[in-house]
PDB file of C-alpha atoms and ligand atoms in Angstrom:
ATOM      1  CA  UNK A  22     -10.899   6.707 -19.073  1.00  0.00           C
ATOM      2  CA  UNK A  23     -13.106   3.743 -18.418  1.00  0.00           C
ATOM      3  CA  UNK A  24     -15.542   3.332 -15.621  1.00  0.00           C
ATOM      4  CA  UNK A  25     -15.592  -0.407 -15.523  1.00  0.00           C
ATOM      5  CA  UNK A  26     -16.443  -1.735 -12.118  1.00  0.00           C
ATOM      6  CA  UNK A  27     -13.334  -2.924 -10.381  1.00  0.00           C
ATOM      7  CA  UNK A  28     -13.397  -6.204  -8.568  1.00  0.00           C
ATOM      8  CA  UNK A  29     -11.747  -6.991  -5.293  1.00  0.00           C
ATOM      9  CA  UNK A  30      -8.608  -9.066  -5.890  1.00  0.00           C
ATOM     10  CA  UNK A  31      -9.368 -11.063  -2.775  1.00  0.00           C
ATOM     11  CA  UNK A  32     -13.061 -11.860  -2.710  1.00  0.00           C
ATOM     12  CA  UNK A  33     -14.256 -10.690  -6.109  1.00  0.00           C
ATOM     13  CA  UNK A  34     -16.766  -8.210  -4.766  1.00  0.00           C
ATOM     14  CA  UNK A  35     -17.216  -4.987  -6.634  1.00  0.00           C
ATOM     15  CA  UNK A  36     -15.189  -2.158  -5.166  1.00  0.00           C
ATOM     16  CA  UNK A  37     -17.358   0.911  -4.644  1.00  0.00           C
ATOM     17  CA  UNK A  38     -16.497   3.810  -6.926  1.00  0.00           C
ATOM     18  CA  UNK A  39     -16.080   6.102  -3.930  1.00  0.00           C
ATOM     19  CA  UNK A  40     -13.328   3.884  -2.585  1.00  0.00           C
ATOM     20  CA  UNK A  41     -11.494   3.863  -5.889  1.00  0.00           C
ATOM     21  CA  UNK A  42     -11.834   7.601  -6.048  1.00  0.00           C
ATOM     22  CA  UNK A  43     -10.300   7.908  -2.606  1.00  0.00           C
ATOM     23  CA  UNK A  44      -7.683   5.207  -3.186  1.00  0.00           C
ATOM     24  CA  UNK A  45      -7.061   4.897  -6.928  1.00  0.00           C
ATOM     25  CA  UNK A  46      -4.489   2.136  -6.498  1.00  0.00           C
ATOM     26  CA  UNK A  47      -6.574  -0.069  -4.281  1.00  0.00           C
ATOM     27  CA  UNK A  48      -7.238  -3.633  -5.351  1.00  0.00           C
ATOM     28  CA  UNK A  49      -9.389  -4.887  -2.531  1.00  0.00           C
ATOM     29  CA  UNK A  50     -12.732  -3.959  -1.069  1.00  0.00           C
ATOM     30  CA  UNK A  51     -13.099  -2.235   2.266  1.00  0.00           C
ATOM     31  CA  UNK A  52     -13.885  -5.424   4.129  1.00  0.00           C
ATOM     32  CA  UNK A  53     -10.860  -7.300   2.805  1.00  0.00           C
ATOM     33  CA  UNK A  54      -8.648  -4.321   3.497  1.00  0.00           C
ATOM     34  CA  UNK A  55      -9.841  -4.360   7.088  1.00  0.00           C
ATOM     35  CA  UNK A  56      -9.371  -8.103   7.373  1.00  0.00           C
ATOM     36  CA  UNK A  57      -5.845  -7.800   6.032  1.00  0.00           C
ATOM     37  CA  UNK A  58      -5.111  -5.035   8.490  1.00  0.00           C
ATOM     38  CA  UNK A  59      -4.653  -2.558   5.676  1.00  0.00           C
ATOM     39  CA  UNK A  60      -3.736  -3.068   2.095  1.00  0.00           C
ATOM     40  CA  UNK A  61      -0.339  -1.468   2.370  1.00  0.00           C
ATOM     41  CA  UNK A  62       2.587  -1.535   4.724  1.00  0.00           C
ATOM     42  CA  UNK A  63       4.159   1.844   5.118  1.00  0.00           C
ATOM     43  CA  UNK A  64       7.813   2.025   6.023  1.00  0.00           C
ATOM     44  CA  UNK A  65       9.874   4.980   7.036  1.00  0.00           C
ATOM     45  CA  UNK A  66      13.021   4.901   4.954  1.00  0.00           C
ATOM     46  CA  UNK A  67      15.954   7.010   6.084  1.00  0.00           C
ATOM     47  CA  UNK A  68      17.336   9.067   3.287  1.00  0.00           C
ATOM     48  CA  UNK A  69      21.062   8.668   3.077  1.00  0.00           C
ATOM     49  CA  UNK A  70      22.942  11.795   2.518  1.00  0.00           C
ATOM     50  CA  UNK A  71      26.290  10.381   3.566  1.00  0.00           C
ATOM     51  CA  UNK A  72      28.264   7.624   1.926  1.00  0.00           C
ATOM     52  CA  UNK A  73      28.543   4.086   3.239  1.00  0.00           C
ATOM     53  CA  UNK A  74      31.300   3.769   5.788  1.00  0.00           C
ATOM     54  CA  UNK A  75      31.229   7.406   6.601  1.00  0.00           C
ATOM     55  CA  UNK A  76      31.352   8.203  10.272  1.00  0.00           C
ATOM     56  CA  UNK A  77      29.102  11.060   9.704  1.00  0.00           C
ATOM     57  CA  UNK A  78      25.581   9.961  10.195  1.00  0.00           C
ATOM     58  CA  UNK A  79      22.631  11.795   9.005  1.00  0.00           C
ATOM     59  CA  UNK A  80      19.294  10.975  10.462  1.00  0.00           C
ATOM     60  CA  UNK A  81      17.799  14.087   9.117  1.00  0.00           C
ATOM     61  CA  UNK A  82      15.141  12.980   6.767  1.00  0.00           C
ATOM     62  CA  UNK A  83      12.934  10.047   6.191  1.00  0.00           C
ATOM     63  CA  UNK A  84      10.764   9.231   3.292  1.00  0.00           C
ATOM     64  CA  UNK A  85       7.878   6.853   3.450  1.00  0.00           C
ATOM     65  CA  UNK A  86       7.608   3.842   1.252  1.00  0.00           C
ATOM     66  CA  UNK A  87       4.317   2.193   0.611  1.00  0.00           C
ATOM     67  CA  UNK A  88       4.434  -1.517  -0.102  1.00  0.00           C
ATOM     68  CA  UNK A  89       1.424  -3.435  -1.178  1.00  0.00           C
ATOM     69  CA  UNK A  90       0.793  -6.493   0.943  1.00  0.00           C
ATOM     70  CA  UNK A  91       0.425  -9.783  -0.880  1.00  0.00           C
ATOM     71  CA  UNK A  92      -3.218 -10.390  -1.572  1.00  0.00           C
ATOM     72  CA  UNK A  93      -4.236 -13.925  -0.808  1.00  0.00           C
ATOM     73  CA  UNK A  94      -7.526 -15.229  -2.059  1.00  0.00           C
ATOM     74  CA  UNK A  95     -10.091 -15.456   0.644  1.00  0.00           C
ATOM     75  CA  UNK A  96     -10.670 -19.003   1.808  1.00  0.00           C
TER      76      UNK A  96
HETATM   77 ZN1   ZN B 113     -12.928  -8.159  -0.893  1.00  0.00          ZN
END
C-alpha cells in the first residue's frame, strides 16, 4: 500500500490523510466537498421482490445507492 498524498480532483489541494482514512473513496478535499454540497448523492432504491406488471407491490425494503457527483474543476 502506498501513502502517496492524494490531491483534490477539484482544486488540487492535498487531501488530509485523516479524511482519506475516514472516506477512502473520496476524491475532493473537505472544502470542495462542502462547496459541492457533498461529494455523493445518496438515493434510496426500492428493492423489487415482485415481477414487473405484478399487482402485488412490495415496498418492504430499500437499499441505498451512493452516486458520486460529477467533479467540476474549480473556476
Ligand atoms: Zn479541493
